[in-house]
PDB file of C-alpha atoms and ligand atoms in Angstrom:
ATOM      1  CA  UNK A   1     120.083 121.575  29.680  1.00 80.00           C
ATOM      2  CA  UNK A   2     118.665 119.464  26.717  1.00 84.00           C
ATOM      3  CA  UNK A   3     115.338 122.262  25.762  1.00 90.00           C
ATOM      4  CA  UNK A   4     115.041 120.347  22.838  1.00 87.00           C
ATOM      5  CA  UNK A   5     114.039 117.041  24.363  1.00 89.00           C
ATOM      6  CA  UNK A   6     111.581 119.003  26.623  1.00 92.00           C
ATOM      7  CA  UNK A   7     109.790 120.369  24.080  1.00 91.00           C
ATOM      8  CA  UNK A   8     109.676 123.999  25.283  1.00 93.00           C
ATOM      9  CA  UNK A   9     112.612 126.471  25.846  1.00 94.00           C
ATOM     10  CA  UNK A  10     113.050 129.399  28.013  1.00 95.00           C
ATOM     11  CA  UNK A  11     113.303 133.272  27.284  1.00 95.00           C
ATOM     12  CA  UNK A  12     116.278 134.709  28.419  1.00 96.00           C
ATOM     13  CA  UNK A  13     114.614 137.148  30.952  1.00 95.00           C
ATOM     14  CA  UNK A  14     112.912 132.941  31.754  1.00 96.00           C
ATOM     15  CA  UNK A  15     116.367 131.435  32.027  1.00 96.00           C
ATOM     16  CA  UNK A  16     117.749 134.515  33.952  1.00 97.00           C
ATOM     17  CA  UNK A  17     114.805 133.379  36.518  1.00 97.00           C
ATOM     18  CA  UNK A  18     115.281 130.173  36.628  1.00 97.00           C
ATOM     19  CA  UNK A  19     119.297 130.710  37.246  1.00 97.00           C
ATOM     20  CA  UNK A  20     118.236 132.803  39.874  1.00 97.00           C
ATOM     21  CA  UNK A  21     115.902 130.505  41.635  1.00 97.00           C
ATOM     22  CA  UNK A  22     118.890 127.819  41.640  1.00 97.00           C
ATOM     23  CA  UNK A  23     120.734 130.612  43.685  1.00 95.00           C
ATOM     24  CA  UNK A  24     117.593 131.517  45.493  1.00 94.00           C
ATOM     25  CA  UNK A  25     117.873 127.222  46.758  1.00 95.00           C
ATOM     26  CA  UNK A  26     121.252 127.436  47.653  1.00 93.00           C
ATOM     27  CA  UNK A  27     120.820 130.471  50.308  1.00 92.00           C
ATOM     28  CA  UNK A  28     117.565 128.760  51.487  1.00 91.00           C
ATOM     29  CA  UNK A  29     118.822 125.185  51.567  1.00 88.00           C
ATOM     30  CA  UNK A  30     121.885 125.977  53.777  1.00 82.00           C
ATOM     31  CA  UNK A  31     119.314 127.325  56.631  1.00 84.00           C
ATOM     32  CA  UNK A  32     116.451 125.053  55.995  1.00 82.00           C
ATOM     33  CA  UNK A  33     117.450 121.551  53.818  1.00 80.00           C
ATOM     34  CA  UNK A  34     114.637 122.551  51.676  1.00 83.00           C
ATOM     35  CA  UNK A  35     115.796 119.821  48.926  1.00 84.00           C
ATOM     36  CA  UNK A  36     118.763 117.568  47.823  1.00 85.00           C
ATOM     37  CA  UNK A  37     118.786 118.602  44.591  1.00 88.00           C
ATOM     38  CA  UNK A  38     120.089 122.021  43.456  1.00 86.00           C
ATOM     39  CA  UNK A  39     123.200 121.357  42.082  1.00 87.00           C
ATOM     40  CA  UNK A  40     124.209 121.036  38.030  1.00 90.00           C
ATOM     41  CA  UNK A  41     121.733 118.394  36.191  1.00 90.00           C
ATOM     42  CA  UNK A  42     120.166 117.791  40.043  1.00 93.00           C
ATOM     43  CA  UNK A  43     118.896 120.922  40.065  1.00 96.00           C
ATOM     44  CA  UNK A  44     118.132 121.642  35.636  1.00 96.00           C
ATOM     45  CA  UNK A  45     116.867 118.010  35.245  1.00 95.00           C
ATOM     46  CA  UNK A  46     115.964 116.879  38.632  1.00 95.00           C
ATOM     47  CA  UNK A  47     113.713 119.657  39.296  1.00 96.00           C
ATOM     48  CA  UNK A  48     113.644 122.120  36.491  1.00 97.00           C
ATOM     49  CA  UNK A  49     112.957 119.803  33.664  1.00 97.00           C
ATOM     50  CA  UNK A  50     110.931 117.267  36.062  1.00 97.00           C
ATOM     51  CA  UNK A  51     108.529 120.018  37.173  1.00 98.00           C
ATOM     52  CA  UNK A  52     107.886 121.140  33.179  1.00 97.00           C
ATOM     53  CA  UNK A  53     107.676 117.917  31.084  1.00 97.00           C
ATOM     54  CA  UNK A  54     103.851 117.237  32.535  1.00 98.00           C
ATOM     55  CA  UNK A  55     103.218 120.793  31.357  1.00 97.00           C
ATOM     56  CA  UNK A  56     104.406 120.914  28.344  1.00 96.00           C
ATOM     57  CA  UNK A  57     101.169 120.758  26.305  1.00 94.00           C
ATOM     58  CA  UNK A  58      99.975 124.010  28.488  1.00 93.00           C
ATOM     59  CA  UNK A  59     103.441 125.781  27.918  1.00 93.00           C
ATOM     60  CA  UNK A  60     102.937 125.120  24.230  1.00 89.00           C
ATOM     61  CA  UNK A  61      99.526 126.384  23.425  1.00 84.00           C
ATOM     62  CA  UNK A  62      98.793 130.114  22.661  1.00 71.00           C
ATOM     63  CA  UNK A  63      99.809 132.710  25.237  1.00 66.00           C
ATOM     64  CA  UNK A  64      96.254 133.461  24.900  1.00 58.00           C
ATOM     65  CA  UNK A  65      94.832 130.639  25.765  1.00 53.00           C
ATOM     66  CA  UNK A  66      97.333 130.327  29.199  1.00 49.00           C
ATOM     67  CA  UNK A  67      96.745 134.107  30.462  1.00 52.00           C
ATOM     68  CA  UNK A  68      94.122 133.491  32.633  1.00 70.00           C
ATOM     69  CA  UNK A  69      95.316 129.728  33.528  1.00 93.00           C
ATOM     70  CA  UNK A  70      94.797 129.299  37.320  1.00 96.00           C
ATOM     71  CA  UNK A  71      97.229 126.401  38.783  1.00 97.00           C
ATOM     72  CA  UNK A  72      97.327 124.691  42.293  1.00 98.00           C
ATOM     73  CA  UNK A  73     100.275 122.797  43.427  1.00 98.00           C
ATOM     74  CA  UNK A  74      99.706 121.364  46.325  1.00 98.00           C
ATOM     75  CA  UNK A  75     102.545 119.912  49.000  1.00 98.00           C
ATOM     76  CA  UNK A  76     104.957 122.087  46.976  1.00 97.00           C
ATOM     77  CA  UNK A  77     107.680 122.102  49.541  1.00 95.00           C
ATOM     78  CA  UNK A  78     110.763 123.832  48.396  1.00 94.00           C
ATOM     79  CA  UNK A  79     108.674 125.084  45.725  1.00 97.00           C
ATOM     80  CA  UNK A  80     108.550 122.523  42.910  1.00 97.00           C
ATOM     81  CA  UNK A  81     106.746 122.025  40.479  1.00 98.00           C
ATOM     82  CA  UNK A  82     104.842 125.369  41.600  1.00 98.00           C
ATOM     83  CA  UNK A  83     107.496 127.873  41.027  1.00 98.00           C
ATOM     84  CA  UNK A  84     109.335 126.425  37.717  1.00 98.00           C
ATOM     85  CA  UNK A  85     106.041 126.821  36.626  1.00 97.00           C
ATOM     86  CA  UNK A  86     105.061 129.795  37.420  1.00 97.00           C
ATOM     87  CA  UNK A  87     108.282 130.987  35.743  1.00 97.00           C
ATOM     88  CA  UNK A  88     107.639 128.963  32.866  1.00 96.00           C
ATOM     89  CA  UNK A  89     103.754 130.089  32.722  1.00 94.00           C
ATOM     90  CA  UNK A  90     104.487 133.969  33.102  1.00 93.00           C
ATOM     91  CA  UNK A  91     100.006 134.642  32.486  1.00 89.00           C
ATOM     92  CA  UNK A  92      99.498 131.901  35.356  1.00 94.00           C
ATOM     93  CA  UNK A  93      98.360 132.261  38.611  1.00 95.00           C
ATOM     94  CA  UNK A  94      99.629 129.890  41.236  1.00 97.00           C
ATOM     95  CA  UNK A  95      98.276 128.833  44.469  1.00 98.00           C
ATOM     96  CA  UNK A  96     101.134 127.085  46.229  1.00 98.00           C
ATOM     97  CA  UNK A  97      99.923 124.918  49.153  1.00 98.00           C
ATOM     98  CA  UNK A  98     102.037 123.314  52.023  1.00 98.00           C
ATOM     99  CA  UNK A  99     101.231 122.746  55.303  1.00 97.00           C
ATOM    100  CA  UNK A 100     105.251 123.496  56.840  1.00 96.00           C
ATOM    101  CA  UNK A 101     105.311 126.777  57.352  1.00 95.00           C
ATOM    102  CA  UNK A 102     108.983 127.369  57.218  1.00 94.00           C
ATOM    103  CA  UNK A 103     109.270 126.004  53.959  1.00 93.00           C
ATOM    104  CA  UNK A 104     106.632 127.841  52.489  1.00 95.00           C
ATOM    105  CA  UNK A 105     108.125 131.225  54.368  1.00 95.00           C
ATOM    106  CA  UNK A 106     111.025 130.303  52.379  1.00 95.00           C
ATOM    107  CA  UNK A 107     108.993 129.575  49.031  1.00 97.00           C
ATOM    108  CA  UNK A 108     107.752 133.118  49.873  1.00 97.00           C
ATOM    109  CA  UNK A 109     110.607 134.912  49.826  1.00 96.00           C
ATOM    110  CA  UNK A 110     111.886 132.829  46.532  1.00 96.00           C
ATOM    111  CA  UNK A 111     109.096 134.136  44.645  1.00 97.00           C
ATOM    112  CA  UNK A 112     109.338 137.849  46.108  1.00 97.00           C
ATOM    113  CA  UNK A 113     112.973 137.721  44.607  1.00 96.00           C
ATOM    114  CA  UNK A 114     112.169 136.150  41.215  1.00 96.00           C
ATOM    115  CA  UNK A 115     109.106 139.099  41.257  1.00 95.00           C
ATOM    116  CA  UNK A 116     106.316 136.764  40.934  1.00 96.00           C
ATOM    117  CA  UNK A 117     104.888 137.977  44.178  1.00 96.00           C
ATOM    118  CA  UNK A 118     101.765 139.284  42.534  1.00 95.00           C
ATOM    119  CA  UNK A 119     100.918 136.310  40.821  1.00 96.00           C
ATOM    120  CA  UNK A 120     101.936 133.803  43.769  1.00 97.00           C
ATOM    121  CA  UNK A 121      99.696 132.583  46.462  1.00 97.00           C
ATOM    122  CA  UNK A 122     100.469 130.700  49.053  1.00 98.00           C
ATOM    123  CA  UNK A 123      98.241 128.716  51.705  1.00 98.00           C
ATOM    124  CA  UNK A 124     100.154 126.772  54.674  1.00 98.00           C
ATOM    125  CA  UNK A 125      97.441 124.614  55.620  1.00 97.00           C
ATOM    126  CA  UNK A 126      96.799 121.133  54.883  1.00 98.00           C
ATOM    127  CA  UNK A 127      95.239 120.348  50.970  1.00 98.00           C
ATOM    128  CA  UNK A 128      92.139 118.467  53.031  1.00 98.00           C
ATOM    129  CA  UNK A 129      91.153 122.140  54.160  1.00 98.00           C
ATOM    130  CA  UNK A 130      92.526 123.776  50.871  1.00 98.00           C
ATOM    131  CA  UNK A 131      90.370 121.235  49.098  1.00 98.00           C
ATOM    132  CA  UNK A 132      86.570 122.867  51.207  1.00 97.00           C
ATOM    133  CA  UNK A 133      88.118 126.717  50.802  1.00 97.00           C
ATOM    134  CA  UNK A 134      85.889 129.231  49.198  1.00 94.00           C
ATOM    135  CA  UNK A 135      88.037 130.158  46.750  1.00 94.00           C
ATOM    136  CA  UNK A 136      89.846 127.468  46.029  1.00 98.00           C
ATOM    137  CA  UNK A 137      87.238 124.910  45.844  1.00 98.00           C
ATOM    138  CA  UNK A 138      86.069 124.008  42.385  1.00 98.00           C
ATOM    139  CA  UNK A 139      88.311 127.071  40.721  1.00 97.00           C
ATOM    140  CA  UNK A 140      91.893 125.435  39.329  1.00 97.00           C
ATOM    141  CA  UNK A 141      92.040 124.935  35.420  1.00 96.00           C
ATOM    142  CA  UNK A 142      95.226 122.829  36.884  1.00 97.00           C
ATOM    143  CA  UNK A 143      96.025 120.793  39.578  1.00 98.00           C
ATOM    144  CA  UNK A 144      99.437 119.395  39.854  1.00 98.00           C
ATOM    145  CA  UNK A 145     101.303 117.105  42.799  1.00 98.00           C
ATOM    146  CA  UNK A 146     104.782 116.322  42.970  1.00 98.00           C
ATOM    147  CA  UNK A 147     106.332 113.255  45.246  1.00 96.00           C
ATOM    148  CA  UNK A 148     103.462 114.305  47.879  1.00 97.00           C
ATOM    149  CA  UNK A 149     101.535 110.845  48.839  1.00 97.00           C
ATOM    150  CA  UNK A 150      99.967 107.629  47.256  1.00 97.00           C
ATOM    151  CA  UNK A 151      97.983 108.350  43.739  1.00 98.00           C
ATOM    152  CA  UNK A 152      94.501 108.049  45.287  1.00 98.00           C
ATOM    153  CA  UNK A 153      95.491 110.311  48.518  1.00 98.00           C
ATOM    154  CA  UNK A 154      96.939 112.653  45.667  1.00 98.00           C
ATOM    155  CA  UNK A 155      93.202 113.072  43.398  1.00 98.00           C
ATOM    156  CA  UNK A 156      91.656 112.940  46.532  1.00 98.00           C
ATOM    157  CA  UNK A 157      93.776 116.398  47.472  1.00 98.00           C
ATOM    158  CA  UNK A 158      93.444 117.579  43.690  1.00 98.00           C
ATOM    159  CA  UNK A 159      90.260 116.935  41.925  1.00 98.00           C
ATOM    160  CA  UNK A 160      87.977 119.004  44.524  1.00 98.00           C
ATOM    161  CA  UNK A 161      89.971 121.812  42.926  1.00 98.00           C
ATOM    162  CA  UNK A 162      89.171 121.487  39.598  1.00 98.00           C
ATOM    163  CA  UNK A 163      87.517 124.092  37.989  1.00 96.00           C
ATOM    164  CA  UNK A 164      84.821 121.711  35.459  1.00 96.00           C
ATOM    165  CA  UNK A 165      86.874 121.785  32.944  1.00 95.00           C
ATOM    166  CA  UNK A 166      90.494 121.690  34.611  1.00 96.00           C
ATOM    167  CA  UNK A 167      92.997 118.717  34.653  1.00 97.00           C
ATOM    168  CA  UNK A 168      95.044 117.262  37.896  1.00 98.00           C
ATOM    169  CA  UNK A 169      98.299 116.354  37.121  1.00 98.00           C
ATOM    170  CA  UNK A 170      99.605 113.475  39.062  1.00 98.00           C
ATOM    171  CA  UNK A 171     103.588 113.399  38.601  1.00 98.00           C
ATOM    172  CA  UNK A 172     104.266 109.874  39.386  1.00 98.00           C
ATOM    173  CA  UNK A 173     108.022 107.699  39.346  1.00 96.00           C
ATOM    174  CA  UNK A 174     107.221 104.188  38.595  1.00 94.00           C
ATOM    175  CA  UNK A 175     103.802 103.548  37.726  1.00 97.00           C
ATOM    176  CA  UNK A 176     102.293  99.808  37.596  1.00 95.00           C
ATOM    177  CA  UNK A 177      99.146  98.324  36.176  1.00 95.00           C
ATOM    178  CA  UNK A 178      98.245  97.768  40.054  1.00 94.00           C
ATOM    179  CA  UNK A 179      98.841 101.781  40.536  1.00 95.00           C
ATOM    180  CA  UNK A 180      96.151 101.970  37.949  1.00 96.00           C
ATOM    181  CA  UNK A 181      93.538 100.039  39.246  1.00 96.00           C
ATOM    182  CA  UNK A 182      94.410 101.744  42.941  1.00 96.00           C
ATOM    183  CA  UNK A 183      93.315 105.214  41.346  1.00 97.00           C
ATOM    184  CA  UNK A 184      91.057 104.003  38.929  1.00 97.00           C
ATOM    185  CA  UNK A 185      88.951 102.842  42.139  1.00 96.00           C
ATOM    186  CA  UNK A 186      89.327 106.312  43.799  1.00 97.00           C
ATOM    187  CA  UNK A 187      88.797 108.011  40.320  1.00 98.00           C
ATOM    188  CA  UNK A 188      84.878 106.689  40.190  1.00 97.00           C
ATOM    189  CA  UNK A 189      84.529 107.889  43.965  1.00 97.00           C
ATOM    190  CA  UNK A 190      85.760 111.608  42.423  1.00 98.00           C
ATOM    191  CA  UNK A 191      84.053 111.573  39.265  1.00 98.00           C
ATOM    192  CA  UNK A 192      86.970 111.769  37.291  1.00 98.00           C
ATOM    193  CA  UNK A 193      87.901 110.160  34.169  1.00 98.00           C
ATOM    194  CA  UNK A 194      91.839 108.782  34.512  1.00 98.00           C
ATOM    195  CA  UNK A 195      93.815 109.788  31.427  1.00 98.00           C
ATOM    196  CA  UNK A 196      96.348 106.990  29.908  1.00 97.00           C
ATOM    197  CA  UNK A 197      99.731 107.813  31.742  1.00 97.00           C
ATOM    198  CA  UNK A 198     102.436 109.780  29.764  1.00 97.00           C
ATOM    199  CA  UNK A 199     105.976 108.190  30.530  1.00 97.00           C
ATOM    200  CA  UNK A 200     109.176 109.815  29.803  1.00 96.00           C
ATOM    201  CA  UNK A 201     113.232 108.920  30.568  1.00 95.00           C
ATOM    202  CA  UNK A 202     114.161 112.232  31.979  1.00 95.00           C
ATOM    203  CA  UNK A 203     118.022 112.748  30.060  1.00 94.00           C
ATOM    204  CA  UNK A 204     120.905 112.197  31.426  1.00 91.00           C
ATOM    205  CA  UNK A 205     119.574 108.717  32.609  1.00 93.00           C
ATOM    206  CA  UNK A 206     117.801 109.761  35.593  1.00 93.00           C
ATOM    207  CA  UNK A 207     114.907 107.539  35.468  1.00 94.00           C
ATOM    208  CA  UNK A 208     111.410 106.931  34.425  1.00 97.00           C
ATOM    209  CA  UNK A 209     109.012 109.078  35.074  1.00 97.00           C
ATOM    210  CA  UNK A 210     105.727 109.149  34.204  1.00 98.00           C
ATOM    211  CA  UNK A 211     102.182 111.624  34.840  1.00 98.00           C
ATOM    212  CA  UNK A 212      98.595 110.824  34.882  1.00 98.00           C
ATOM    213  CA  UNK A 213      95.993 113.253  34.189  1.00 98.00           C
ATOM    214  CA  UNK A 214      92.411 113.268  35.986  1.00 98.00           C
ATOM    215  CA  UNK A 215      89.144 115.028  33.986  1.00 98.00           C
ATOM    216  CA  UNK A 216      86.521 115.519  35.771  1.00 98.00           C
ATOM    217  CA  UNK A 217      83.108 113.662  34.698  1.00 98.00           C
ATOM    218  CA  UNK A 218      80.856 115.868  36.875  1.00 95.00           C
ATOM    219  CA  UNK A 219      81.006 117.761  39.999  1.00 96.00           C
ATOM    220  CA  UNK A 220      83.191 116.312  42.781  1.00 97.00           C
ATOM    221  CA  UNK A 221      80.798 115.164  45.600  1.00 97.00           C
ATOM    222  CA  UNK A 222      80.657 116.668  48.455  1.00 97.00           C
ATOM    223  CA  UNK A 223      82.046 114.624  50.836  1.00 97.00           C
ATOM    224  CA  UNK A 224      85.214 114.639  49.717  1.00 98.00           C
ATOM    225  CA  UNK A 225      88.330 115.477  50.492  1.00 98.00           C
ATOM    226  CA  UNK A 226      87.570 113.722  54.270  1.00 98.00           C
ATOM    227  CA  UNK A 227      89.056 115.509  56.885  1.00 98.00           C
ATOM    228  CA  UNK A 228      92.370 115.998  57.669  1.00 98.00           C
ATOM    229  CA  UNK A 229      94.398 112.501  57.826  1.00 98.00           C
ATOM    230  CA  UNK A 230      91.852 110.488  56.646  1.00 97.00           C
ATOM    231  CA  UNK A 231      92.316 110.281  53.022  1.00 98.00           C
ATOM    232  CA  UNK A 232      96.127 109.069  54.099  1.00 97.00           C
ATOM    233  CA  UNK A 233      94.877 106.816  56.399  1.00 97.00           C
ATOM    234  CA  UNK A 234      92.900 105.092  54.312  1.00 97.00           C
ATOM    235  CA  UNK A 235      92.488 105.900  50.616  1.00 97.00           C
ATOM    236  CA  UNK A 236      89.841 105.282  48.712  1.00 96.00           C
ATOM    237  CA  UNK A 237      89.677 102.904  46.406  1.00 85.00           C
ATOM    238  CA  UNK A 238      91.604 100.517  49.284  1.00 83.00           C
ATOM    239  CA  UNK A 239      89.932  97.522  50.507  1.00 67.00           C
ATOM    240  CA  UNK A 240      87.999  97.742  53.500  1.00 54.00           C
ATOM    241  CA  UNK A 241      90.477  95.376  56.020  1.00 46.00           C
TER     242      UNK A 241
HETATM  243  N1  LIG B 301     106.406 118.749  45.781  1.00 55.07           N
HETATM  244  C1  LIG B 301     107.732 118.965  46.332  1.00 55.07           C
HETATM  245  C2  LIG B 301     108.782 118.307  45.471  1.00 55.07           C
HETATM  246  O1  LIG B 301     108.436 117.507  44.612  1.00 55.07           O
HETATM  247  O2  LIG B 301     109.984 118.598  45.664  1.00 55.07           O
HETATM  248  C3  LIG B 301     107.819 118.512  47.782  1.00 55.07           C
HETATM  249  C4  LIG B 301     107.721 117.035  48.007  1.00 55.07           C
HETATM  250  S1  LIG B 301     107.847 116.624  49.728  1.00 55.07           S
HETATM  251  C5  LIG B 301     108.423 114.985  49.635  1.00 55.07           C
HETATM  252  C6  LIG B 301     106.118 116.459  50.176  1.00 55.07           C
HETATM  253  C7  LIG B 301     105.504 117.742  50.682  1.00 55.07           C
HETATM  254  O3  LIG B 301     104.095 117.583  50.746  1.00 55.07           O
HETATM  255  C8  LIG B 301     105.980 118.135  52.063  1.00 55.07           C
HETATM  256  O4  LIG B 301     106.481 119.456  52.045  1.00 55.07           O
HETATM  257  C9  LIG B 301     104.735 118.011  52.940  1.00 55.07           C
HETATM  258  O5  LIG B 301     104.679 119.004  53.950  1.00 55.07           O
HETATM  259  C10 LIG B 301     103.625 118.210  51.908  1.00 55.07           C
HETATM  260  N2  LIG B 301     102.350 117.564  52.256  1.00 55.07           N
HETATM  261  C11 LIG B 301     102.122 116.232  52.421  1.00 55.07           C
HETATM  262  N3  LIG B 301     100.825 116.012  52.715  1.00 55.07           N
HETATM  263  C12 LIG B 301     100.224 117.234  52.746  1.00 55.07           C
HETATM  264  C13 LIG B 301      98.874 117.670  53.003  1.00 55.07           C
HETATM  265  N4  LIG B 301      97.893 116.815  53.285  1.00 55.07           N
HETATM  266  N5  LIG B 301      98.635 118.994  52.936  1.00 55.07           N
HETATM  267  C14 LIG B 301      99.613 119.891  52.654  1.00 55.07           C
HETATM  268  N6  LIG B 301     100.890 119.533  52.412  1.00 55.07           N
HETATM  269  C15 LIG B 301     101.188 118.225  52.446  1.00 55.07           C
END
């Protein structure tokens, strides 16, 4: 696994975990097809080093300054990016939020196993409800989405999260100028300011891949996320047909 290109490199008690939650894949994929990649540089680059490169300025900064770092990820499925970072982050507390049970039954038991139980939530409900929770609303210094829906569905899930002065962490593949203006448009309705994306060739030639972070300007209004299905259905920003 090339640490050096990511920028970050595990303990050993770190690496021990993250070996483990490869196993931890393997038991749970056979019963539930949880994910396609947990094999070799599928599983240490397709998911291990995919989940981390977004968070690699928060992985880097003083364990001080991460201790009492609250992160969301939201449609986590098999876990991803929500429990490589929780390993990765060990003064984080994650909210993991998916709205298939099984999975997140299995995403359960993964984290009992890897003993980050106590610093693990997880919410099977859909992120339009997630995003009007007491709790939950307006309380995440981090936000983060992996391969869940469109970018303005995604901030429309994420920024109602954010605590004032949190981020939302959009992990995007390709990512066009149109893509931009699509979530810049959604990114006024949220008060949110839309970061210039980050791109990076994830090694071993397994494609571009690139993040954009959302800031909030001011408080999300209050109207938003819509209820559940309608910020798929039609996502803001899109023109009205
Ligand atoms: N983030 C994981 C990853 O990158 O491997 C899973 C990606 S999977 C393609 C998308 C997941 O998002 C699914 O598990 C689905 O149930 C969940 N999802 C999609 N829309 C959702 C919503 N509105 N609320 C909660 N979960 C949602």
């Amino acid at each position: 696994m090339p640490w050096s290109t990511l920028g970050w490199s595990p303990s050993e008690e770190q690496l021990t975990q993250l070996q483990r939650l490869q196993e931890e894949l393997r038991l749970w994929n056979g019963r539930l097809n949880l994910t396609r990649l947990v094999e070799g540089e599928d599983y240490w680059i397709g998911q291990v080093f995919d989940s981390l490169w977004p968070v690699v300025p928060w992985l880097q900064a003083p364990a001080a300054a991460t201790a009492p770092l609250s992160v969301i990820d939201v449609g986590t499925g098999g876990g991803f990016p929500g429990l490589a970072i929780a390993i990765a982050l060990p003064g984080a507390r994650l909210t993991l939020v998916d709205s298939v049970g099984r999975k997140l039954e299995a995403v359960r038991a993964m984290a009992t196993t890897l003993g980050l139980a106590d610093r693990v939530d997880l919410r099977c409900e859909r992120a339009e409800k997630t995003g009007r929770a007491r709790g939950c609303r307006g309380r995440f210094q981090l936000a983060v989405a992996r391969a869940v829906a469109a970018a303005p569905v995604v901030a429309e899930y994420l920024v109602p999260l954010l605590a004032p002065d949190g981020t939302a962490l959009l992990y995007r593949g390709q990512w066009t100028i149109a893509d931009g203006d699509a979530l810049q448009r959604a990114a006024a309705t949220l008060q949110v300011r839309v970061e210039p994306p980050r791109a990076l060739d994830l090694p071993g030639g397994r494609g571009r891949r690139h993040v954009i972070a959302l800031n909030p300007l001011g408080p999300c209004p209050a109207a938003y996320p819509r209820p559940v299905g309608v910020p798929a259905k039609h996502p803001l920003g899109d023109n009205p047909t």
